[in-house]
Every structure is written in structure tokens, then in C-alpha cells.
Coordinates of C-alpha atoms and ligand atoms in Angstrom, one line a residue:
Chain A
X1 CA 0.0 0.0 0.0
X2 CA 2.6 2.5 1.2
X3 CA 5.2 1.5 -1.6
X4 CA 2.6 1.5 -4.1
X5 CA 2.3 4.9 -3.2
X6 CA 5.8 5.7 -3.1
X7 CA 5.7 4.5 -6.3
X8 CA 2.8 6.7 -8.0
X9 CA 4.3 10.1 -6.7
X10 CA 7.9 9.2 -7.9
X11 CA 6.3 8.4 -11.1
X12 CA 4.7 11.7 -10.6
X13 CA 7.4 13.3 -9.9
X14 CA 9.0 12.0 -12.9
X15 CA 6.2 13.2 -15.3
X16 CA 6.4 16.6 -14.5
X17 CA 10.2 16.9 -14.5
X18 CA 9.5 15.7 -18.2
X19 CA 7.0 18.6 -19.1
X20 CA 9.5 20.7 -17.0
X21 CA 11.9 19.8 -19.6
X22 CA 10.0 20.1 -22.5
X23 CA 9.0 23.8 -21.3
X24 CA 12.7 24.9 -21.4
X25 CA 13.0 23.2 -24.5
X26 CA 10.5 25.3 -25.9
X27 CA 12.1 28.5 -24.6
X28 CA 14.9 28.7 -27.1
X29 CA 13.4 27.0 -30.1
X30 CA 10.8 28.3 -32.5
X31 CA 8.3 29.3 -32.8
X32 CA 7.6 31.5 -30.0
X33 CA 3.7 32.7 -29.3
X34 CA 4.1 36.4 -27.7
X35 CA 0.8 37.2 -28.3
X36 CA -0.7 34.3 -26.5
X37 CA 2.1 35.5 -23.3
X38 CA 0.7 39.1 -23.3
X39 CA -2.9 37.6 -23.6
X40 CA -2.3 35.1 -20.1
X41 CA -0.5 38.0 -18.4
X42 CA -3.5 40.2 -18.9
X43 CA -5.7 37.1 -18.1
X44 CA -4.1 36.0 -15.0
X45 CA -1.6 38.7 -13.4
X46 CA -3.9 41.4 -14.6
X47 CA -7.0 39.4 -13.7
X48 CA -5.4 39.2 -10.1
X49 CA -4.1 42.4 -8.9
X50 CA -7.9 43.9 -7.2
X51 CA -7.8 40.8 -4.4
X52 CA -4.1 41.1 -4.4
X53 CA -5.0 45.0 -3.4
X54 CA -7.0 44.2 -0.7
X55 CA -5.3 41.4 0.6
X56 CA -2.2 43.0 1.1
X57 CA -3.9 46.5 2.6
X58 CA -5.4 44.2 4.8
X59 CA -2.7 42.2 5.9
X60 CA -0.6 45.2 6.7
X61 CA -3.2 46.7 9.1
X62 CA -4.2 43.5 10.9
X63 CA -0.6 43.1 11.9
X64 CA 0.1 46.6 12.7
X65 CA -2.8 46.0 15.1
X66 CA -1.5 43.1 16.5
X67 CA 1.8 43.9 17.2
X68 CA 1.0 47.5 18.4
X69 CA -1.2 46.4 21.1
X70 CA 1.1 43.4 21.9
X71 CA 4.0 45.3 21.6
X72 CA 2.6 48.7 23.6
X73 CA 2.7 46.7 26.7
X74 CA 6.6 46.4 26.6
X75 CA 6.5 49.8 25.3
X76 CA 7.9 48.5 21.8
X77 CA 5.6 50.3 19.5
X78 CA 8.5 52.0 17.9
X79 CA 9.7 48.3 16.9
X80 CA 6.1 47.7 14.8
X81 CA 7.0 49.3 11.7
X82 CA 10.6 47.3 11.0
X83 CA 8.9 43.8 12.6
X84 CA 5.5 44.7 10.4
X85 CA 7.4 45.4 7.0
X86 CA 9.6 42.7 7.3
X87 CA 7.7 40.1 8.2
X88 CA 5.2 41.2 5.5
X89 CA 7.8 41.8 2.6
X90 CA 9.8 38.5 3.1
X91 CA 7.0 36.3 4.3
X92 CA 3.3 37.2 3.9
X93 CA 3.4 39.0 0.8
X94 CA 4.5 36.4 -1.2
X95 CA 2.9 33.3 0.8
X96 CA -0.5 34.7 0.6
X97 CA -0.1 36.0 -2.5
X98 CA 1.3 32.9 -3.9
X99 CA -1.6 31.1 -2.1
X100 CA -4.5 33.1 -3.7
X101 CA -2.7 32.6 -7.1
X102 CA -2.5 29.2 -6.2
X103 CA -6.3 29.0 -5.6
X104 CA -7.3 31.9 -8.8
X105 CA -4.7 31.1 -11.4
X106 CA -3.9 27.2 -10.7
X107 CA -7.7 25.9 -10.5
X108 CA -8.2 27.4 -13.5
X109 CA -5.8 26.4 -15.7
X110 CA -6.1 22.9 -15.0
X111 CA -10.0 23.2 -15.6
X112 CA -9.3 24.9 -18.9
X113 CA -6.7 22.1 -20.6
X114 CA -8.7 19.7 -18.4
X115 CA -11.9 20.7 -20.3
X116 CA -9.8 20.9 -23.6
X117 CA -8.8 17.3 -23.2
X118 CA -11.7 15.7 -22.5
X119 CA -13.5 17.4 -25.6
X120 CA -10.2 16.2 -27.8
X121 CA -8.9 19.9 -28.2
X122 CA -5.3 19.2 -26.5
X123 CA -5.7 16.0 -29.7
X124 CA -6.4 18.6 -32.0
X125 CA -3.6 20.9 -31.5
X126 CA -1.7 18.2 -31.8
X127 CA -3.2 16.5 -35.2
X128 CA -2.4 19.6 -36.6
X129 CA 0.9 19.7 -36.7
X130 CA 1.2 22.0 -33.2
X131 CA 2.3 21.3 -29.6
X132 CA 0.3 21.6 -26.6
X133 CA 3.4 22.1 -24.4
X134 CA 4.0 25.7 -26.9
X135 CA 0.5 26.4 -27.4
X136 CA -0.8 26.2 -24.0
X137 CA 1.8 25.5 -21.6
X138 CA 5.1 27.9 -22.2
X139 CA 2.6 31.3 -22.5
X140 CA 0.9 30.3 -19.2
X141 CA 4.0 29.3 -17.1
X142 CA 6.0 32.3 -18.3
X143 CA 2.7 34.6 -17.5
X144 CA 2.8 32.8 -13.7
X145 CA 6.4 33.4 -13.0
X146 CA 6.3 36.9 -14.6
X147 CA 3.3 38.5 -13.1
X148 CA 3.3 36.5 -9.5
X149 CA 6.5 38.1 -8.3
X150 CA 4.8 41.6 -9.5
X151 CA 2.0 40.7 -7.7
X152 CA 3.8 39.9 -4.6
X153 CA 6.0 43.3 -4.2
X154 CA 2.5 44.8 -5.1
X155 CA 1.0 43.2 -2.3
X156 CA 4.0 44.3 -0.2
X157 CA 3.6 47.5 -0.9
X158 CA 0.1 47.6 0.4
X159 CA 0.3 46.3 3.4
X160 CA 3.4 48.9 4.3
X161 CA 0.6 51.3 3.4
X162 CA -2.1 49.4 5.4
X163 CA 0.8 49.3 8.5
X164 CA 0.8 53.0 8.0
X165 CA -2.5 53.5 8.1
X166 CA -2.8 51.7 11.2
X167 CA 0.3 53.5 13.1
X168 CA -1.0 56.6 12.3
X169 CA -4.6 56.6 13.7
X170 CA -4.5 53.7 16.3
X171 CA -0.8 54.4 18.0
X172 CA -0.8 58.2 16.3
X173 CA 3.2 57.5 15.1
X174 CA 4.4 60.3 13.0
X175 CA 4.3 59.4 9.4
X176 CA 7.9 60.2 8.3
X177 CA 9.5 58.4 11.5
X178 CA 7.4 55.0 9.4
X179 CA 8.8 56.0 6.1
X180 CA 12.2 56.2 7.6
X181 CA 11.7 52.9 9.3
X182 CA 10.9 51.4 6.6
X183 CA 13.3 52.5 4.3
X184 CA 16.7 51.6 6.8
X185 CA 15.5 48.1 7.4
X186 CA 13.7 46.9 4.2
X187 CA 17.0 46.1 2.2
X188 CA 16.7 45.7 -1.4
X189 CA 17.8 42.2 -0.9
X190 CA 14.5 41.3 1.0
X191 CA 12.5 42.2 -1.8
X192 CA 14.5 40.3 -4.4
X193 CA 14.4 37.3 -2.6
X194 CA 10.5 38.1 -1.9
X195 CA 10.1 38.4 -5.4
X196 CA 12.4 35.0 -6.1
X197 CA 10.4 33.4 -3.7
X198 CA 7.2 34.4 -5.9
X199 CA 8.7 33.6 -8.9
X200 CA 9.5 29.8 -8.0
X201 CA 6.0 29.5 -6.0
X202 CA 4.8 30.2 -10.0
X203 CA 6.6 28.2 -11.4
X204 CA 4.9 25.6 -9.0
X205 CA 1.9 26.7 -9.7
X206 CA 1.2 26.5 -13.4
X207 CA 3.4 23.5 -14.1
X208 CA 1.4 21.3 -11.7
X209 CA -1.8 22.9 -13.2
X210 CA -0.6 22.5 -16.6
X211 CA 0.3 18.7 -15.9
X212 CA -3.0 18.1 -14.3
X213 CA -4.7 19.1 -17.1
X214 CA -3.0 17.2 -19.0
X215 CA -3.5 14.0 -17.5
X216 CA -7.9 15.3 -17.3
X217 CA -10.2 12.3 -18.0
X218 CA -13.5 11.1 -16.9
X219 CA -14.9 14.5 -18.6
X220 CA -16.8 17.0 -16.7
X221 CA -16.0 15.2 -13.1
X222 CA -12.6 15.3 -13.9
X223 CA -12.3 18.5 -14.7
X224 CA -13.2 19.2 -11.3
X225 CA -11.3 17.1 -9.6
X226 CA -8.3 18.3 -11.3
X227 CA -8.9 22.0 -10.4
X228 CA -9.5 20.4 -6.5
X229 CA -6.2 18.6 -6.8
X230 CA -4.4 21.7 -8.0
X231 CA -5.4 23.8 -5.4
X232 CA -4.3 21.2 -2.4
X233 CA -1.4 20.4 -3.8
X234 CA 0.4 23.3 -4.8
X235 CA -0.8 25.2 -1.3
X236 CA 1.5 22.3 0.5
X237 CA 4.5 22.7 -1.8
X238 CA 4.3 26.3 -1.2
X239 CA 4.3 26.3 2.5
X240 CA 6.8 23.5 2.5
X241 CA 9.3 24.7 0.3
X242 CA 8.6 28.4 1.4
X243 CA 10.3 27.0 5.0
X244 CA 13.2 25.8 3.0
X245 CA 13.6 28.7 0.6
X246 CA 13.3 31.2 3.6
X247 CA 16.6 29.0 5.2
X248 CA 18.4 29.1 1.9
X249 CA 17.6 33.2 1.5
X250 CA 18.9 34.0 5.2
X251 CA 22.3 31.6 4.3
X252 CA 22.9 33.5 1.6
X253 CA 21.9 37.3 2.7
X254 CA 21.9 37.3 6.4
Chain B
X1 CA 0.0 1.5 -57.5
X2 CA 2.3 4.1 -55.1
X3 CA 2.0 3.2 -51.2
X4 CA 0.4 6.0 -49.0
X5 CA -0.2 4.4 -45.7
X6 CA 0.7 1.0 -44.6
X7 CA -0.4 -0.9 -41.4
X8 CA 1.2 -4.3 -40.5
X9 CA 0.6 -6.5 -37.6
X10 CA -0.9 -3.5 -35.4
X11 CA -1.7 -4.7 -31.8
X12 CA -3.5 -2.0 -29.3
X13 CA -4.8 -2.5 -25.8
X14 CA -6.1 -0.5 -23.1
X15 CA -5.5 -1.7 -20.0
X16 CA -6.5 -5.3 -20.4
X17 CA -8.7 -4.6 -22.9
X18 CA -7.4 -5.6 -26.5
X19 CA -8.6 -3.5 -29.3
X20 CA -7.0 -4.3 -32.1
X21 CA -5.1 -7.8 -32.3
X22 CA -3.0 -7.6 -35.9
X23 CA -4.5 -5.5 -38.3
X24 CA -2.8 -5.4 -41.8
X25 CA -4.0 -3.1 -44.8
X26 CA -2.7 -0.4 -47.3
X27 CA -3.6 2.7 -48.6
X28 CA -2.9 3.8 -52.1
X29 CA -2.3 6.9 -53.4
X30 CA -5.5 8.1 -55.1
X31 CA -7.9 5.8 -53.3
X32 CA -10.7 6.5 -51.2
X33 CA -11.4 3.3 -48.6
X34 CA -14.3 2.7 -46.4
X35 CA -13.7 1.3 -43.2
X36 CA -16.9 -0.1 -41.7
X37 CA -17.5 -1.6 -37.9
X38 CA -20.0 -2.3 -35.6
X39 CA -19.4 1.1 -32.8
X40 CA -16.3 0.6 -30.4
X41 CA -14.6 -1.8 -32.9
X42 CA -11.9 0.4 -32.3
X43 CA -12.0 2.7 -35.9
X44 CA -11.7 6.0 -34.5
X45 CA -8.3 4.4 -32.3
X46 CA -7.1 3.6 -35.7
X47 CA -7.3 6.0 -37.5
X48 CA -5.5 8.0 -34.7
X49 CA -3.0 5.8 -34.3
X50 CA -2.0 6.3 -37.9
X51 CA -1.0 10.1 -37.0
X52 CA 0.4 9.0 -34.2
X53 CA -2.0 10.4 -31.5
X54 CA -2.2 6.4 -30.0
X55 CA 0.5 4.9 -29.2
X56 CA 0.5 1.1 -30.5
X57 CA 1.9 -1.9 -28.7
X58 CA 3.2 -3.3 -31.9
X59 CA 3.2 -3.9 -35.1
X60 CA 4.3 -0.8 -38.2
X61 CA 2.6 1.9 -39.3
X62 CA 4.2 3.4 -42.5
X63 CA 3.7 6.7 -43.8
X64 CA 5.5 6.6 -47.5
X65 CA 9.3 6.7 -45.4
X66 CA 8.5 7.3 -42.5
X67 CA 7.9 4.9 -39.9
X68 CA 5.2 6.7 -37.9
X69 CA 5.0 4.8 -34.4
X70 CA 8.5 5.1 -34.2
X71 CA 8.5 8.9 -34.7
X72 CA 8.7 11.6 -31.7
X73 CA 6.1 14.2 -31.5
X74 CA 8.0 16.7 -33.2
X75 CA 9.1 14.6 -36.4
X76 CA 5.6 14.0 -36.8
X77 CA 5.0 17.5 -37.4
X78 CA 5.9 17.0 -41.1
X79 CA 3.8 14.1 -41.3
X80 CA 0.6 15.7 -39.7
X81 CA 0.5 18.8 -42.2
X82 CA 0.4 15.8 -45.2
X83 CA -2.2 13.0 -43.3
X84 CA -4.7 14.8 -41.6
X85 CA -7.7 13.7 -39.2
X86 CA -10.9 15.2 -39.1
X87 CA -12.4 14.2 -35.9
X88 CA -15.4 12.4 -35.0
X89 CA -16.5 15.1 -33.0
X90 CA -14.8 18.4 -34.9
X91 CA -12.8 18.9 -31.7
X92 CA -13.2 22.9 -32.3
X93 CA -10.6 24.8 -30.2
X94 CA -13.8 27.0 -28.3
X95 CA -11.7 29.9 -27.2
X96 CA -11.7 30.9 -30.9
X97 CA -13.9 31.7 -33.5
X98 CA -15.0 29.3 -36.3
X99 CA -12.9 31.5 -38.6
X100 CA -9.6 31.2 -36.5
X101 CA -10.3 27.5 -36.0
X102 CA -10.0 27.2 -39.6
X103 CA -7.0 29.9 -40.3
X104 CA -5.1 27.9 -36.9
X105 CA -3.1 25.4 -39.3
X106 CA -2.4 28.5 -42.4
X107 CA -0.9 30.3 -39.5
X108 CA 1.3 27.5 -38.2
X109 CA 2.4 26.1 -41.4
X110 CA 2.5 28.8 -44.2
X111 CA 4.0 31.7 -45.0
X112 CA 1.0 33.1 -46.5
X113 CA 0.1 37.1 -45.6
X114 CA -3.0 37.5 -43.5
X115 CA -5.0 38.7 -46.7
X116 CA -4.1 35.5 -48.6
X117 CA -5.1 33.5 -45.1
X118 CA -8.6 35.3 -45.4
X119 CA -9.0 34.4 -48.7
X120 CA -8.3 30.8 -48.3
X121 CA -10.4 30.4 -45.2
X122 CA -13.3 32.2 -46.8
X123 CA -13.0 29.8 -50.2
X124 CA -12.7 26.2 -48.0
X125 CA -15.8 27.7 -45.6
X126 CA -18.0 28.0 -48.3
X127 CA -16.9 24.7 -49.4
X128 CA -18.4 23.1 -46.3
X129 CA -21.1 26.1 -46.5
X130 CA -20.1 27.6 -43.4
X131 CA -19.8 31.3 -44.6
X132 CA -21.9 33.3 -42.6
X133 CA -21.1 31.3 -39.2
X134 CA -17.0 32.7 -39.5
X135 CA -17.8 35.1 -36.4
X136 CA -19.3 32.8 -34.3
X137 CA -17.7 30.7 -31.5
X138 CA -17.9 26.8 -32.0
X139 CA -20.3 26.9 -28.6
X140 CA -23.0 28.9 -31.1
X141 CA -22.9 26.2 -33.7
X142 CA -24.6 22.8 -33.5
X143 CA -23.3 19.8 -33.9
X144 CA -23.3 19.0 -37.6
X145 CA -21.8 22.7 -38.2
X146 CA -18.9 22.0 -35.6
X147 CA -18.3 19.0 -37.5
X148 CA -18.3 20.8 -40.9
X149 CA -15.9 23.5 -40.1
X150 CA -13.3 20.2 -38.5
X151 CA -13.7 19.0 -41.9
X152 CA -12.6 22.7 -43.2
X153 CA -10.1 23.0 -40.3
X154 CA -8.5 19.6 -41.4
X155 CA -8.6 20.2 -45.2
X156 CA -7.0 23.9 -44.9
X157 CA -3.4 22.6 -45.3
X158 CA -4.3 20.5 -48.5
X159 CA -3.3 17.6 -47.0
X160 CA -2.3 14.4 -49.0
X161 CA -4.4 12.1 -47.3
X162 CA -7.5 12.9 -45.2
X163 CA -8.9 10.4 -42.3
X164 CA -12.3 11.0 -42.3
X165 CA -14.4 10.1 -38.7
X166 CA -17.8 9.8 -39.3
X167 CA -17.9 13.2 -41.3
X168 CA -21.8 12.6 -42.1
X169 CA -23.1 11.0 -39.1
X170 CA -25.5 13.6 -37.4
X171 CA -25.7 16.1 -40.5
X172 CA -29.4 16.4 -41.9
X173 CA -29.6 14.8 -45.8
X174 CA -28.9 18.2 -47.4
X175 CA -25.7 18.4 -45.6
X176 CA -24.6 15.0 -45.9
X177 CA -25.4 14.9 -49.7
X178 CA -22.7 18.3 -49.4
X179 CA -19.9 16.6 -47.6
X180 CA -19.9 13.3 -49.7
X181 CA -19.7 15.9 -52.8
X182 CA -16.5 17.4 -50.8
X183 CA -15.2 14.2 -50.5
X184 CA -16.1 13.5 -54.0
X185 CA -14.3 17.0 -55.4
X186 CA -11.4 15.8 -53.0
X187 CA -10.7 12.4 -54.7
X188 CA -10.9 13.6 -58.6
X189 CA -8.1 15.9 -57.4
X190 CA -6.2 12.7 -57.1
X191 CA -6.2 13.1 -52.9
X192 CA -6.9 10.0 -51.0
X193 CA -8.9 9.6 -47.7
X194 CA -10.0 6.7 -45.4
X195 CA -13.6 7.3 -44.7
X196 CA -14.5 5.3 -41.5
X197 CA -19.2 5.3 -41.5
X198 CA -21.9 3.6 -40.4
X199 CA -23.4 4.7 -43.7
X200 CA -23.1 1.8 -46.2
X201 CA -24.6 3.4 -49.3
X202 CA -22.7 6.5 -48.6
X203 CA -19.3 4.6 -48.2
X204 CA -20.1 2.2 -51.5
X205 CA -20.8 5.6 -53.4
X206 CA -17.8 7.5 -52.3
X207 CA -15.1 4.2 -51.7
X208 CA -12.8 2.2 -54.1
X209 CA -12.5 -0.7 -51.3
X210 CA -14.3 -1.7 -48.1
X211 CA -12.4 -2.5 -45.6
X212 CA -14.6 -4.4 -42.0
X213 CA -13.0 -4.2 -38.9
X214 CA -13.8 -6.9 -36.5
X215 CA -12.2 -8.6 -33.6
X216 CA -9.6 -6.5 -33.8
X217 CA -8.7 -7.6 -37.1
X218 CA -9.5 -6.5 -40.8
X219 CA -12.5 -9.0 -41.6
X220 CA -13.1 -8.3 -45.3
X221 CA -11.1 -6.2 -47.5
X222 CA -12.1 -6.0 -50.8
X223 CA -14.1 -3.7 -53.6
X224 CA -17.7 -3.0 -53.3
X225 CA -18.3 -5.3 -55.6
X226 CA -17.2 -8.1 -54.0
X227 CA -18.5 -6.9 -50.5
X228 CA -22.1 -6.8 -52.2
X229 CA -21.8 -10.3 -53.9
X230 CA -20.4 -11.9 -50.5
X231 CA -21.8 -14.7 -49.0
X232 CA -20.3 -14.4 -45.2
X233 CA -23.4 -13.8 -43.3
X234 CA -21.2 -11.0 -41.3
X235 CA -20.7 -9.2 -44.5
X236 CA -23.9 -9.5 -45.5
X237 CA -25.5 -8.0 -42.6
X238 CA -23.4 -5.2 -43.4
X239 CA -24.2 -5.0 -47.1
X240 CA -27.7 -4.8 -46.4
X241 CA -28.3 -3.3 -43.9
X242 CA -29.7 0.1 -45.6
Ligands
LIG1 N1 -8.4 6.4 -24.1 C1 -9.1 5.2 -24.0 N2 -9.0 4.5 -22.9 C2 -9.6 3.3 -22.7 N3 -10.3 2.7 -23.7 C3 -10.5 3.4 -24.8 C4 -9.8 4.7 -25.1 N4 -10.2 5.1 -26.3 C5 -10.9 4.1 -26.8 N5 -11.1 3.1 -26.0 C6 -11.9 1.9 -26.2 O1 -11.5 1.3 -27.5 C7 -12.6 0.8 -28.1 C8 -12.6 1.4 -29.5 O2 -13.0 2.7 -29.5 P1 -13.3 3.6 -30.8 O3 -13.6 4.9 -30.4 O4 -12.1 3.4 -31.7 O5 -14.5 2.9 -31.4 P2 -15.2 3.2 -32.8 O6 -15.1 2.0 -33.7 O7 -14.7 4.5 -33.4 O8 -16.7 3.3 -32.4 P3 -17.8 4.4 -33.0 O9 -18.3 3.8 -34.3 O10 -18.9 4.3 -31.9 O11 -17.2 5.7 -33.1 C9 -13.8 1.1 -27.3 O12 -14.2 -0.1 -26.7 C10 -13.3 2.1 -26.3 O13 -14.0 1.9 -25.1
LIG2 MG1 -15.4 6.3 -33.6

């Protein structure tokens, strides 16, 4: 039981690693479809930035909340803004956002090659003469890992506004002494690796959605299934490998 | 006679289940066969086995040269723009319109300007009579017209040989008489087609030879003639069953 399914997630493993490879492949060879890239960055990055918005303004103000009141007993309020952005810019920016993307962009991509494959489309493309892997594959994957690290710094970026929202009404702190907080301990490092983080977490994201679709059968059930399995899936190897990104970021940059 | 396609000894299964068990059979160049079979006989698995969309568990599939189960995905490229397959269902990409389904393959394979693209998509729609649905989105259309325009889609390229999946079944007689006359116009240009039915009269008017797929093997192969002058009971129920 437990080595037969030892065995299916290596042979999983294995699959994808394939359409990894075939992806690159397709990145220096022609032809190349720009117009279907812009087309799936406008669909999904575009598509995404409003909840990204809120999410982050949101974010930002719950924690300044937080950690003013929990930090006013200690008298450590001036400590909020350089715990608040940090924490937001290296950690909840891009786990949240990768996690809504996760939920928004990976669901449906594996319902729309799911549904293409069940009604022989994916066949199609490739009876005549094309491959799925460039036609559908290589503009959605590049879209992912271009516009989620966008999204992320985005989101970032609102919830420094949402923690200065927050310090200025609740714990009335002046709003240059934030801005200057901000800018000596957010490094530029923190939001490169922020943003690499984001980038990787796409690249997640799409390829397993992409594969899933892919391997869609059983028609409409299936379709949904896949979108379900997406969605669990790539939340788990986000938070997993976000544990062992985070280690291999503070290694290299302190 | 010049050798288009040529199947020898193909075995397929799914899972346990064995579909075909040795089939053997040629297509000529200029020759339109029929290729008869009670439904799930495995005819629509054969046909997409010869452009390589089913992978076989043995036997050869020949393409003039080229050996076509043994080819990777992207050196059967060449071979799809030359043997197309018009689906049983017209598998329409439905994130496009019926116009772009049909320009998809002038795009991808010719260097032709976009004017000379509109032109030839507008000429092969009115073939299939499809003109005035080029705007609308393959959900719009029912399911006869979504089969038409996969007949267009498949034809755009000129291909050499055309599989043909049930193009009539489904099409009111109007329509049907149309796409047998496509066919028709298709084989006097000296094109050649495998055109799997369940429409006997249709297939005797249209074919050269009749094949019969049964058991996984071909069953009769022969001209009409002969397929209406058999005395195997099997062939017979086929023959006239009209
Ligand atoms: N992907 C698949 N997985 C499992 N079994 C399949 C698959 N595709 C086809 N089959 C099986 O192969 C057999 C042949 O199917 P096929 O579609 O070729 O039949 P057919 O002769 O075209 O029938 P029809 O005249 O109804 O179109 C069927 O029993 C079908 O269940
Ligand atoms: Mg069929």
C-alpha cells in the first residue's frame, strides 16, 4: 500500500520533471507565441491584482494592530513598523499572494486544458501539426512566474501602506518616522528574494496545473477534480518549500 | 500503385482490454477506402493511431518513409501537415472563433500574408457552407456545423491524405449529400482519404475498397463489388443493412 504509493508520486514526480523539460526546450526554439504571453498576463496577473490590493492593505493593518497592542505593553511600538514590514515583505506577501494565485490562477488552468482534453482539443492541436506544451503551456507558465512576483512586491507594498495607516490613527506615530523605518530596514535584498520566492512558487503553480490538465479524464468530473487537486497540492508545496527557501535566502543574505 | 499508408501486424490495448489484435492493410495513393465496424470496434483508435495520436503496442505503421510509431512528436510535425484527421466530433478549439479554428493550421504552417489566409479560409468555408457562421464561437454552432468546419479545419493545409471520422453521421440529408460531394471534389483531385461510416450506401458511393474491422482484425477487405456479392453472413448484414 505505502510503496505502491511511493511509487505513483515518484512516477509523478518524474512526469512533471519531463513537461518541466519540455517547457525549457520550448524556450529557445521556434516558434515563439508572444501574443498568446501578453494575452495570459493580462488574463491571469492582470485578472489578479484587485484581491491582491486588498489582501495585502489588509494584511498590513491586521498586523500593525497586532503587534502595536502586543507590543505597547513592553513599550515596543516604535519596533512595529521594521517587525511589520519585514515580516510582510519577506513572508506574507509572497505566501498569501502565492496562495491566492495558487487557488485563482492554478484551478483554472487545470480546468481549462482539463476541459480541452476531455472534448479532444489538446488531440487537436496536436493533429495539426502544433504542440500543446507551446501552445498552451510555455505562455501560461511564463505569465505565472512573470506577473506573481509583480504581484507579490504589489501586495507588499500595500500592506506597508495598510501598517501606516494603522500606526498613524490607532498608535498616532508620525508618518515620516514609518517611512524612515521602513526604508533603513527593508534592504533591497528582501525584496529580491521576496520576489524570487514568488517567482518559483509560479513556477509551481502553473506546471502542476498545466500537468493536471494534461493528464484530465472522466470528462466534466474530472475537470473538477483536477482543479480540487491543484489547489491542495500546490498550497502544501508552497508552504513546504517556502520553509526551505526562507533557510536558503537567510544563508545567503543574512 | 504508389503506397500511402501501410499498417502491418498492429496490436493495441487499453489496459486489459485488447482492441486491435493484428490488423494489416494499405492505402494507395488516389484511393478513397471505407472502413466499416459495428461502434467501439476500435476505428476512431485507428485512425488515430495512424497520425500517431495512439500509441501502438506493436506492429508498423508506415507513412510513405517514414515509420510513424516510431517517430517523436516533433518529427511528426511534417507528417501531420500531409495526413490529416478530421475528428469524430470536430474537436473545435472553443476559445476561438469558427474563422480562426479554420486559419489555426495556415498560420502555423505557411508563410502566407494574412489577406491571402482570409482568402483561403473564406473559399474552404463556403466549401463546407459555413460562410456566414466565420464570427461565431464553436459553442454557437450545432453539432453538424462544428463537424463541418473540423472538416474545413482539417482540409486547410491540403493535405495528401485525409482520415475521415464519421464526417456525415449527425448532418441532416442536405448536408450529408454536401460533404460526400466534398469528399467527392477531394478524390478527382487525385487526394486519398480513409472514410470510416456507419453509412453503407454513402461509403459504396464515395469508396474504391471496403475494408470491416472486426475482432480486432480487418475481416473483409475488398471492392464493393465483392463486399455486395459476399456470401459471409457478417458481410452480408453489413451489405444490407440500408
Ligand atoms: N483512451 C481510451 N482509454 C480506454 N479505452 C479506450 C480509449 N479510447 C478508446 N477506448 C476503447 O477502445 C474501443 C474502440 O473505441 P473507438 O472509439 O475506436 O470505437 P469506434 O469503432 O470508433 O466506435 P464508434 O463507431 O462508436 O465511433 C472502445 O471499446 C473504447 O472503449
Ligand atoms: Mg469512432
Amino acid at each position: 500500500m505505502i510503496a505502491r504509493k511511493i511509487k505513483k508520486n515518484l512516477l509523478l514526480v518524474g512526469e512533471i520533471s519531463q513537461l518541466f523539460k519540455e517547457f525549457v526546450h520550448c524556450l529557445y526554439t521556434r516558434p515563439f507565441y508572444l501574443g498568446r504571453l501578453y494575452e495570459q498576463i493580462i488574463h491571469l496577473g492582470m485578472g489578479s491584482i484587485s484581491i491582491t490590493l486588498v489582501i495585502g492593505l489588509v494584511t498590513g493593518m491586521v498586523m500593525t494592530l497586532q503587534f502595536g497592542y502586543g507590543l505597547e505593553k513592553f513599550g515596543g511600538t516604535l519596533y512595529v513598523p521594521a517587525i511589520v514590514s519585514l515580516s510582510i515583505v519577506r513572508e506574507l506577501a509572497p505566501i498569501f499572494t502565492s496562495l491566492l494565485v495558487a487557488g485563482r490562477i492554478g484551478s483554472g488552468i487545470s480546468a481549462e486544458i482539463g476541459a480541452m482534453n476531455v472534448t479532444q482539443q489538446i488531440d487537436a492541436i496536436r493533429a495539426l501539426g502544433t504542440s500543446p506544451v507551446r501552445v498552451l503551456v510555455v505562455p501560461r507558465v511564463l505569465a505565472t512566474i512573470i506577473s506573481l512576483p509583480l504581484l507579490g512586491t504589489l501586495s507588499a507594498f500595500m500592506g506597508i501602506v495598510g501598517g501606516l495607516i494603522i500606526a498613524y490613527t490607532e498608535f498616532s506615530m508620525p508618518v515620516g518616522f514609518y517611512v524612515n523605518k521602513i526604508l533603513t530596514n527593508v534592504q533591497v535584498m528582501d525584496i529580491v528574494g521576496s520576489m524570487f520566492k514568488c517567482a518559483f512558487f509560479g513556477l509551481v503553480i502553473s506546471l502542476l496545473a498545466c500537468y493536471r490538465g494534461f493528464q484530465t479524464t472522466e470528462g466534466t468530473k474530472g475537470v473538477g477534480d483536477a482543479a480540487i487537486w491543484v489547489v491542495v497540492r500546490t498550497s502544501t508545496i508552497i508552504l513546504i518549500s517556502d520553509f526551505f527557501l526562507t533557510k536558503i535566502l537567510l544563508l545567503l543574505f543574512g | 500503385m504508389e503506397k500511402l499508408l501501410e499498417i502491418k501486424n498492429l496490436t493495441k490495448k487499453f489496459d486489459e482490454k485488447e482492441v486491435h489484435s493484428g490488423v494489416n492493410f494499405t492505402l494507395f495513393k488516389g484511393e478513397t477506402i471505407g472502413l466499416l465496424g459495428n461502434s467501439g470496434t476500435g476505428k476512431s483508435v485507428l485512425l488515430r493511431s495512424l497520425i500517431g495520436l495512439e500509441e501502438i503496442d506493436s506492429g508498423e505503421i508506415y507513412y510513405r518513409h517514414h515509420r510513424i510509431d516510431q517517430l517523436k512528436e516533433p518529427e511528426l510535425v511534417q507528417v501531420r501537415t500531409k495526413v490529416s484527421y478530421s475528428f469524430q466530433n470536430g474537436a473545435l478549439f472553443d476559445s476561438i472563433s469558427v474563422f480562426e479554428n479554420v486559419a489555426y493550421p495556415l498560420f502555423e504552417h505557411t508563410k502566407l500574408s494574412e489577406k491571402e489566409i482570409e482568402s483561403k479560409v473564406m473559399e474552404i468555408l463556403g466549401l463546407v457552407n459555413m460562410v456566414e457562421a466565420k464570427d461565431l464561437m464553436p459553442s454557437d454552432l450545432s453539432g453538424g456545423m462544428q463537424k463541418r468546419v473540423g472538416l474545413a479545419r482539417s482540409m486547410a493545409l491540403n493535405p495528401e491524405v485525409l482520415l475521415y471520422d464519421e464526417p456525415t453521421a449527425g448532418l441532416d440529408p442536405v448536408n450529408v449529400e454536401l460533404v460526400l460531394s466534398i469528399m467527392n471534389e477531394f478524390k478527382k483531385r487525385g487526394f486519398s482519404g480513409i472514410f470510416v461510416t456507419h453509412d453503407i450506401p454513402a461509403a459504396k458511393k464515395i469508396c474504391d475498397r471496403l475494408l470491416i474491422l472486426k475482432d480486432g482484425k480487418i475481416y473483409f477487405d475488398g471492392k464493393v463489388n465483392d463486399f455486395e456479392n459476399s456470401s459471409d453472413p457478417f458481410i452480408k448484414s453489413f451489405s444490407s443493412s440500408v
